[in-house]
Amino acid sequence: MAETSRPQARRPRNRKAQLADAAAELFRKHGYHQVSVNDIARAAGVTGPAVYRHFRGKQDILAHVLLSGMDTFGLVTEGALATTGTAGDQLAALLRAVAELAVDRREITALWRWEGRHLAEADRTKIRHRGAELMAQWGIALRDARPELSKSDAELLCWATLSVYGSLSDHHTSPPRRRFEDLLVTLASAITSWEVPRGDPVPVPEPEPAPTTPGSRREELLTAAISLFRERGYAAVSMEDIGARAGMAGPSIYRYFPGKAAILVAGGYRMADRLARTAAHAMTLPAQEALHHLATSYVDTVLRSDNIMATFANELRNLPERDRKDLVRLQRHYVGHWYRLLRTVAPELPEPDAKVVVHVALTIVNDLARTPKLLRRPRIAAELTELAVTVLDAGR
């Protein structure tokens, strides 16, 4: 009897999408530089060479993930705004639809916020243009529902609302799905309905000056390094780059820091110390007053931090393991003050929901504080504080 040949397995038609989904989740969890093409292949159940049938390399995968994610976001936006009803009904439909998307696809907002700098310039340009189109759609929808808003105020509220959903990339807390979506809609609605207060301009706090002691050269290196890490990403910056930015060269750099990791560690501990001092004072106050003090002091610290906060959040995974664990512990201890105070003033609020609310408040501050256009607003420090407090109150 002739031997029957085994039919060849067919390659799935959606293999490219499978690879992109696997890559998106790995990038979200571990960061772009910590993920290899082989890691992506293993996660998708294929061999490394198979990836190159669909993509030129890891950078090409990231570009596809980001652009596909923005396309998905755009389709959700357009679908919600095409619903029948008033402008308010359409805005409500948009907030609900994006809440469902955010719970289902956390990695989309995570990659927009952290990894776009690794793209080629042509792809970055595409991302910027697509993002501008989406922001314009959101701004029009919000001003249709609230025609009294100026274009700049609507832009502030749109950025803050997007941060409500983007906050999901900063934690792993997951209340039951329907409750999770409802909570996000509640918080986003509080932002879109927020009355932008009027008042005299309040200057943005100046960054803390570097000491004028003999150790100030170390401070100059730290400042230069943090700025470069924020601009290019930790992996793309060398000690020579840092020295050049600080006006130093050669072995003299190593008299102050033994390497890049030590600089990143120093920045992380500096930020942790600043936050710990402000939290210690807040915890001596009544719970409601303490929450407001935490929001105010956090905004002040972030605006004075000279990019340390954003850089540390971005590059945490690049720290040596011992320091990473210690700094994560300090970070969690600080955020824990917010959880406990919120549950003190709202004891009926489930713990997972309280964590979601706190992360939304912190993310709004972090995101808007590194958006140059918004930092030019005359009352941005007060606005960031009030937006954070609005979220905390809405969460209750």
PDB file of N, CA and C in Angstrom, residues 198-267:
ATOM      1  N   ARG A 198     -10.937  80.202  35.742  1.00  0.00           N
ATOM      2  CA  ARG A 198     -10.241  81.401  35.277  1.00  0.00           C
ATOM      3  C   ARG A 198      -9.506  82.026  36.455  1.00  0.00           C
ATOM      4  N   GLY A 199      -8.460  82.741  36.165  1.00  0.00           N
ATOM      5  CA  GLY A 199      -7.701  83.395  37.221  1.00  0.00           C
ATOM      6  C   GLY A 199      -6.429  83.977  36.670  1.00  0.00           C
ATOM      7  N   ASP A 200      -5.676  84.590  37.545  1.00  0.00           N
ATOM      8  CA  ASP A 200      -4.416  85.179  37.130  1.00  0.00           C
ATOM      9  C   ASP A 200      -3.415  84.101  36.765  1.00  0.00           C
ATOM     10  N   PRO A 201      -2.503  84.400  35.840  1.00  0.00           N
ATOM     11  CA  PRO A 201      -1.465  83.419  35.479  1.00  0.00           C
ATOM     12  C   PRO A 201      -0.655  82.992  36.701  1.00  0.00           C
ATOM     13  N   VAL A 202      -0.310  81.717  36.728  1.00  0.00           N
ATOM     14  CA  VAL A 202       0.536  81.171  37.793  1.00  0.00           C
ATOM     15  C   VAL A 202       1.744  80.544  37.119  1.00  0.00           C
ATOM     16  N   PRO A 203       2.946  81.053  37.349  1.00  0.00           N
ATOM     17  CA  PRO A 203       4.110  80.522  36.642  1.00  0.00           C
ATOM     18  C   PRO A 203       4.393  79.069  36.992  1.00  0.00           C
ATOM     19  N   VAL A 204       4.880  78.336  35.993  1.00  0.00           N
ATOM     20  CA  VAL A 204       5.306  76.946  36.225  1.00  0.00           C
ATOM     21  C   VAL A 204       6.519  76.976  37.146  1.00  0.00           C
ATOM     22  N   PRO A 205       6.557  76.117  38.176  1.00  0.00           N
ATOM     23  CA  PRO A 205       7.719  76.099  39.069  1.00  0.00           C
ATOM     24  C   PRO A 205       9.014  75.875  38.295  1.00  0.00           C
ATOM     25  N   GLU A 206      10.048  76.599  38.673  1.00  0.00           N
ATOM     26  CA  GLU A 206      11.344  76.430  38.037  1.00  0.00           C
ATOM     27  C   GLU A 206      11.989  75.145  38.532  1.00  0.00           C
ATOM     28  N   PRO A 207      12.747  74.438  37.651  1.00  0.00           N
ATOM     29  CA  PRO A 207      13.481  73.265  38.109  1.00  0.00           C
ATOM     30  C   PRO A 207      14.437  73.645  39.238  1.00  0.00           C
ATOM     31  N   GLU A 208      14.646  72.721  40.171  1.00  0.00           N
ATOM     32  CA  GLU A 208      15.565  72.998  41.268  1.00  0.00           C
ATOM     33  C   GLU A 208      16.969  73.231  40.710  1.00  0.00           C
ATOM     34  N   PRO A 209      17.633  74.315  41.122  1.00  0.00           N
ATOM     35  CA  PRO A 209      18.965  74.587  40.590  1.00  0.00           C
ATOM     36  C   PRO A 209      19.980  73.569  41.079  1.00  0.00           C
ATOM     37  N   ALA A 210      20.969  73.303  40.245  1.00  0.00           N
ATOM     38  CA  ALA A 210      22.048  72.407  40.649  1.00  0.00           C
ATOM     39  C   ALA A 210      22.872  73.084  41.734  1.00  0.00           C
ATOM     40  N   PRO A 211      23.377  72.322  42.696  1.00  0.00           N
ATOM     41  CA  PRO A 211      24.195  72.911  43.751  1.00  0.00           C
ATOM     42  C   PRO A 211      25.436  73.572  43.175  1.00  0.00           C
ATOM     43  N   THR A 212      25.911  74.616  43.873  1.00  0.00           N
ATOM     44  CA  THR A 212      27.119  75.303  43.432  1.00  0.00           C
ATOM     45  C   THR A 212      28.328  74.848  44.244  1.00  0.00           C
ATOM     46  N   THR A 213      28.285  73.626  44.708  1.00  0.00           N
ATOM     47  CA  THR A 213      29.386  73.039  45.466  1.00  0.00           C
ATOM     48  C   THR A 213      30.301  72.301  44.510  1.00  0.00           C
ATOM     49  N   PRO A 214      31.459  71.772  45.014  1.00  0.00           N
ATOM     50  CA  PRO A 214      32.324  70.998  44.125  1.00  0.00           C
ATOM     51  C   PRO A 214      31.615  69.821  43.466  1.00  0.00           C
ATOM     52  N   GLY A 215      30.520  69.361  44.050  1.00  0.00           N
ATOM     53  CA  GLY A 215      29.800  68.250  43.441  1.00  0.00           C
ATOM     54  C   GLY A 215      28.895  68.660  42.296  1.00  0.00           C
ATOM     55  N   SER A 216      28.898  69.956  41.946  1.00  0.00           N
ATOM     56  CA  SER A 216      27.977  70.422  40.915  1.00  0.00           C
ATOM     57  C   SER A 216      28.288  69.817  39.554  1.00  0.00           C
ATOM     58  N   ARG A 217      29.521  69.417  39.299  1.00  0.00           N
ATOM     59  CA  ARG A 217      29.829  68.754  38.031  1.00  0.00           C
ATOM     60  C   ARG A 217      29.058  67.439  37.946  1.00  0.00           C
ATOM     61  N   ARG A 218      28.923  66.779  39.058  1.00  0.00           N
ATOM     62  CA  ARG A 218      28.123  65.554  39.100  1.00  0.00           C
ATOM     63  C   ARG A 218      26.670  65.878  38.774  1.00  0.00           C
ATOM     64  N   GLU A 219      26.182  67.006  39.289  1.00  0.00           N
ATOM     65  CA  GLU A 219      24.816  67.410  39.011  1.00  0.00           C
ATOM     66  C   GLU A 219      24.633  67.724  37.529  1.00  0.00           C
ATOM     67  N   GLU A 220      25.623  68.361  36.936  1.00  0.00           N
ATOM     68  CA  GLU A 220      25.541  68.676  35.506  1.00  0.00           C
ATOM     69  C   GLU A 220      25.459  67.401  34.675  1.00  0.00           C
ATOM     70  N   LEU A 221      26.249  66.404  35.063  1.00  0.00           N
ATOM     71  CA  LEU A 221      26.193  65.126  34.347  1.00  0.00           C
ATOM     72  C   LEU A 221      24.838  64.461  34.526  1.00  0.00           C
ATOM     73  N   LEU A 222      24.306  64.505  35.740  1.00  0.00           N
ATOM     74  CA  LEU A 222      23.003  63.898  35.998  1.00  0.00           C
ATOM     75  C   LEU A 222      21.923  64.590  35.167  1.00  0.00           C
ATOM     76  N   THR A 223      21.942  65.925  35.157  1.00  0.00           N
ATOM     77  CA  THR A 223      20.956  66.673  34.377  1.00  0.00           C
ATOM     78  C   THR A 223      21.074  66.360  32.892  1.00  0.00           C
ATOM     79  N   ALA A 224      22.315  66.332  32.382  1.00  0.00           N
ATOM     80  CA  ALA A 224      22.531  66.044  30.963  1.00  0.00           C
ATOM     81  C   ALA A 224      22.055  64.638  30.614  1.00  0.00           C
ATOM     82  N   ALA A 225      22.354  63.670  31.476  1.00  0.00           N
ATOM     83  CA  ALA A 225      21.983  62.282  31.208  1.00  0.00           C
ATOM     84  C   ALA A 225      20.473  62.102  31.200  1.00  0.00           C
ATOM     85  N   ILE A 226      19.801  62.663  32.194  1.00  0.00           N
ATOM     86  CA  ILE A 226      18.346  62.514  32.280  1.00  0.00           C
ATOM     87  C   ILE A 226      17.683  63.105  31.041  1.00  0.00           C
ATOM     88  N   SER A 227      18.189  64.257  30.601  1.00  0.00           N
ATOM     89  CA  SER A 227      17.629  64.892  29.404  1.00  0.00           C
ATOM     90  C   SER A 227      17.831  64.005  28.174  1.00  0.00           C
ATOM     91  N   LEU A 228      19.015  63.435  28.027  1.00  0.00           N
ATOM     92  CA  LEU A 228      19.295  62.567  26.880  1.00  0.00           C
ATOM     93  C   LEU A 228      18.478  61.284  26.936  1.00  0.00           C
ATOM     94  N   PHE A 229      18.364  60.688  28.121  1.00  0.00           N
ATOM     95  CA  PHE A 229      17.563  59.469  28.256  1.00  0.00           C
ATOM     96  C   PHE A 229      16.134  59.741  27.826  1.00  0.00           C
ATOM     97  N   ARG A 230      15.623  60.914  28.212  1.00  0.00           N
ATOM     98  CA  ARG A 230      14.238  61.257  27.854  1.00  0.00           C
ATOM     99  C   ARG A 230      14.102  61.445  26.344  1.00  0.00           C
ATOM    100  N   GLU A 231      15.095  62.082  25.720  1.00  0.00           N
ATOM    101  CA  GLU A 231      15.010  62.387  24.291  1.00  0.00           C
ATOM    102  C   GLU A 231      15.190  61.144  23.426  1.00  0.00           C
ATOM    103  N   ARG A 232      16.179  60.306  23.754  1.00  0.00           N
ATOM    104  CA  ARG A 232      16.580  59.221  22.857  1.00  0.00           C
ATOM    105  C   ARG A 232      16.289  57.826  23.378  1.00  0.00           C
ATOM    106  N   GLY A 233      16.071  57.698  24.686  1.00  0.00           N
ATOM    107  CA  GLY A 233      15.970  56.375  25.275  1.00  0.00           C
ATOM    108  C   GLY A 233      17.314  55.955  25.839  1.00  0.00           C
ATOM    109  N   TYR A 234      17.273  55.271  26.962  1.00  0.00           N
ATOM    110  CA  TYR A 234      18.486  54.891  27.694  1.00  0.00           C
ATOM    111  C   TYR A 234      19.480  54.134  26.818  1.00  0.00           C
ATOM    112  N   ALA A 235      18.994  53.154  26.064  1.00  0.00           N
ATOM    113  CA  ALA A 235      19.887  52.294  25.283  1.00  0.00           C
ATOM    114  C   ALA A 235      20.615  53.041  24.175  1.00  0.00           C
ATOM    115  N   ALA A 236      20.060  54.155  23.716  1.00  0.00           N
ATOM    116  CA  ALA A 236      20.658  54.884  22.589  1.00  0.00           C
ATOM    117  C   ALA A 236      21.639  55.963  23.033  1.00  0.00           C
ATOM    118  N   VAL A 237      21.875  56.072  24.335  1.00  0.00           N
ATOM    119  CA  VAL A 237      22.762  57.120  24.862  1.00  0.00           C
ATOM    120  C   VAL A 237      24.025  56.481  25.425  1.00  0.00           C
ATOM    121  N   SER A 238      25.184  57.041  25.085  1.00  0.00           N
ATOM    122  CA  SER A 238      26.456  56.557  25.605  1.00  0.00           C
ATOM    123  C   SER A 238      26.993  57.521  26.657  1.00  0.00           C
ATOM    124  N   MET A 239      27.969  57.065  27.431  1.00  0.00           N
ATOM    125  CA  MET A 239      28.607  57.946  28.399  1.00  0.00           C
ATOM    126  C   MET A 239      29.279  59.123  27.698  1.00  0.00           C
ATOM    127  N   GLU A 240      29.794  58.874  26.502  1.00  0.00           N
ATOM    128  CA  GLU A 240      30.415  59.960  25.736  1.00  0.00           C
ATOM    129  C   GLU A 240      29.380  61.015  25.351  1.00  0.00           C
ATOM    130  N   ASP A 241      28.163  60.562  24.992  1.00  0.00           N
ATOM    131  CA  ASP A 241      27.086  61.506  24.679  1.00  0.00           C
ATOM    132  C   ASP A 241      26.781  62.389  25.889  1.00  0.00           C
ATOM    133  N   ILE A 242      26.729  61.733  27.054  1.00  0.00           N
ATOM    134  CA  ILE A 242      26.416  62.472  28.280  1.00  0.00           C
ATOM    135  C   ILE A 242      27.512  63.485  28.581  1.00  0.00           C
ATOM    136  N   GLY A 243      28.761  63.057  28.457  1.00  0.00           N
ATOM    137  CA  GLY A 243      29.872  63.966  28.700  1.00  0.00           C
ATOM    138  C   GLY A 243      29.855  65.151  27.750  1.00  0.00           C
ATOM    139  N   ALA A 244      29.563  64.875  26.474  1.00  0.00           N
ATOM    140  CA  ALA A 244      29.519  65.955  25.483  1.00  0.00           C
ATOM    141  C   ALA A 244      28.418  66.946  25.809  1.00  0.00           C
ATOM    142  N   ARG A 245      27.234  66.458  26.219  1.00  0.00           N
ATOM    143  CA  ARG A 245      26.131  67.360  26.570  1.00  0.00           C
ATOM    144  C   ARG A 245      26.489  68.227  27.780  1.00  0.00           C
ATOM    145  N   ALA A 246      27.272  67.649  28.709  1.00  0.00           N
ATOM    146  CA  ALA A 246      27.654  68.383  29.919  1.00  0.00           C
ATOM    147  C   ALA A 246      28.954  69.155  29.756  1.00  0.00           C
ATOM    148  N   GLY A 247      29.569  69.086  28.564  1.00  0.00           N
ATOM    149  CA  GLY A 247      30.824  69.797  28.344  1.00  0.00           C
ATOM    150  C   GLY A 247      32.018  69.122  28.969  1.00  0.00           C
ATOM    151  N   MET A 248      31.952  67.786  29.102  1.00  0.00           N
ATOM    152  CA  MET A 248      33.059  67.017  29.667  1.00  0.00           C
ATOM    153  C   MET A 248      33.432  65.924  28.679  1.00  0.00           C
ATOM    154  N   ALA A 249      34.649  65.453  28.771  1.00  0.00           N
ATOM    155  CA  ALA A 249      35.092  64.410  27.848  1.00  0.00           C
ATOM    156  C   ALA A 249      36.105  63.507  28.541  1.00  0.00           C
ATOM    157  N   GLY A 250      36.263  62.300  27.969  1.00  0.00           N
ATOM    158  CA  GLY A 250      37.314  61.416  28.426  1.00  0.00           C
ATOM    159  C   GLY A 250      37.037  60.778  29.769  1.00  0.00           C
ATOM    160  N   PRO A 251      38.085  60.258  30.403  1.00  0.00           N
ATOM    161  CA  PRO A 251      37.942  59.506  31.665  1.00  0.00           C
ATOM    162  C   PRO A 251      37.395  60.341  32.811  1.00  0.00           C
ATOM    163  N   SER A 252      37.424  61.671  32.705  1.00  0.00           N
ATOM    164  CA  SER A 252      36.947  62.504  33.813  1.00  0.00           C
ATOM    165  C   SER A 252      35.481  62.238  34.131  1.00  0.00           C
ATOM    166  N   ILE A 253      34.702  61.782  33.128  1.00  0.00           N
ATOM    167  CA  ILE A 253      33.279  61.477  33.364  1.00  0.00           C
ATOM    168  C   ILE A 253      33.137  60.420  34.449  1.00  0.00           C
ATOM    169  N   TYR A 254      34.023  59.437  34.437  1.00  0.00           N
ATOM    170  CA  TYR A 254      33.895  58.291  35.325  1.00  0.00           C
ATOM    171  C   TYR A 254      34.334  58.596  36.753  1.00  0.00           C
ATOM    172  N   ARG A 255      34.814  59.802  36.998  1.00  0.00           N
ATOM    173  CA  ARG A 255      35.116  60.170  38.375  1.00  0.00           C
ATOM    174  C   ARG A 255      33.834  60.421  39.159  1.00  0.00           C
ATOM    175  N   TYR A 256      32.751  60.662  38.447  1.00  0.00           N
ATOM    176  CA  TYR A 256      31.489  61.007  39.093  1.00  0.00           C
ATOM    177  C   TYR A 256      30.492  59.842  39.085  1.00  0.00           C
ATOM    178  N   PHE A 257      30.465  59.088  38.010  1.00  0.00           N
ATOM    179  CA  PHE A 257      29.571  57.930  37.901  1.00  0.00           C
ATOM    180  C   PHE A 257      30.320  56.794  37.216  1.00  0.00           C
ATOM    181  N   PRO A 258      30.199  55.565  37.721  1.00  0.00           N
ATOM    182  CA  PRO A 258      30.894  54.449  37.072  1.00  0.00           C
ATOM    183  C   PRO A 258      30.272  54.027  35.749  1.00  0.00           C
ATOM    184  N   GLY A 259      29.048  54.466  35.457  1.00  0.00           N
ATOM    185  CA  GLY A 259      28.406  54.091  34.206  1.00  0.00           C
ATOM    186  C   GLY A 259      27.012  54.676  34.117  1.00  0.00           C
ATOM    187  N   LYS A 260      26.346  54.393  33.004  1.00  0.00           N
ATOM    188  CA  LYS A 260      25.001  54.937  32.772  1.00  0.00           C
ATOM    189  C   LYS A 260      24.012  54.500  33.837  1.00  0.00           C
ATOM    190  N   ALA A 261      24.093  53.217  34.202  1.00  0.00           N
ATOM    191  CA  ALA A 261      23.114  52.696  35.159  1.00  0.00           C
ATOM    192  C   ALA A 261      23.176  53.458  36.474  1.00  0.00           C
ATOM    193  N   ALA A 262      24.380  53.821  36.901  1.00  0.00           N
ATOM    194  CA  ALA A 262      24.524  54.554  38.157  1.00  0.00           C
ATOM    195  C   ALA A 262      23.860  55.927  38.077  1.00  0.00           C
ATOM    196  N   ILE A 263      23.887  56.541  36.898  1.00  0.00           N
ATOM    197  CA  ILE A 263      23.231  57.841  36.734  1.00  0.00           C
ATOM    198  C   ILE A 263      21.721  57.678  36.831  1.00  0.00           C
ATOM    199  N   LEU A 264      21.200  56.663  36.162  1.00  0.00           N
ATOM    200  CA  LEU A 264      19.761  56.426  36.204  1.00  0.00           C
ATOM    201  C   LEU A 264      19.309  56.103  37.627  1.00  0.00           C
ATOM    202  N   VAL A 265      20.108  55.331  38.345  1.00  0.00           N
ATOM    203  CA  VAL A 265      19.796  55.008  39.737  1.00  0.00           C
ATOM    204  C   VAL A 265      19.763  56.277  40.584  1.00  0.00           C
ATOM    205  N   ALA A 266      20.751  57.157  40.392  1.00  0.00           N
ATOM    206  CA  ALA A 266      20.800  58.402  41.158  1.00  0.00           C
ATOM    207  C   ALA A 266      19.557  59.246  40.911  1.00  0.00           C
ATOM    208  N   GLY A 267      19.120  59.330  39.646  1.00  0.00           N
ATOM    209  CA  GLY A 267      17.911  60.079  39.340  1.00  0.00           C
ATOM    210  C   GLY A 267      16.683  59.474  39.998  1.00  0.00           C
TER     211      GLY A 267
END
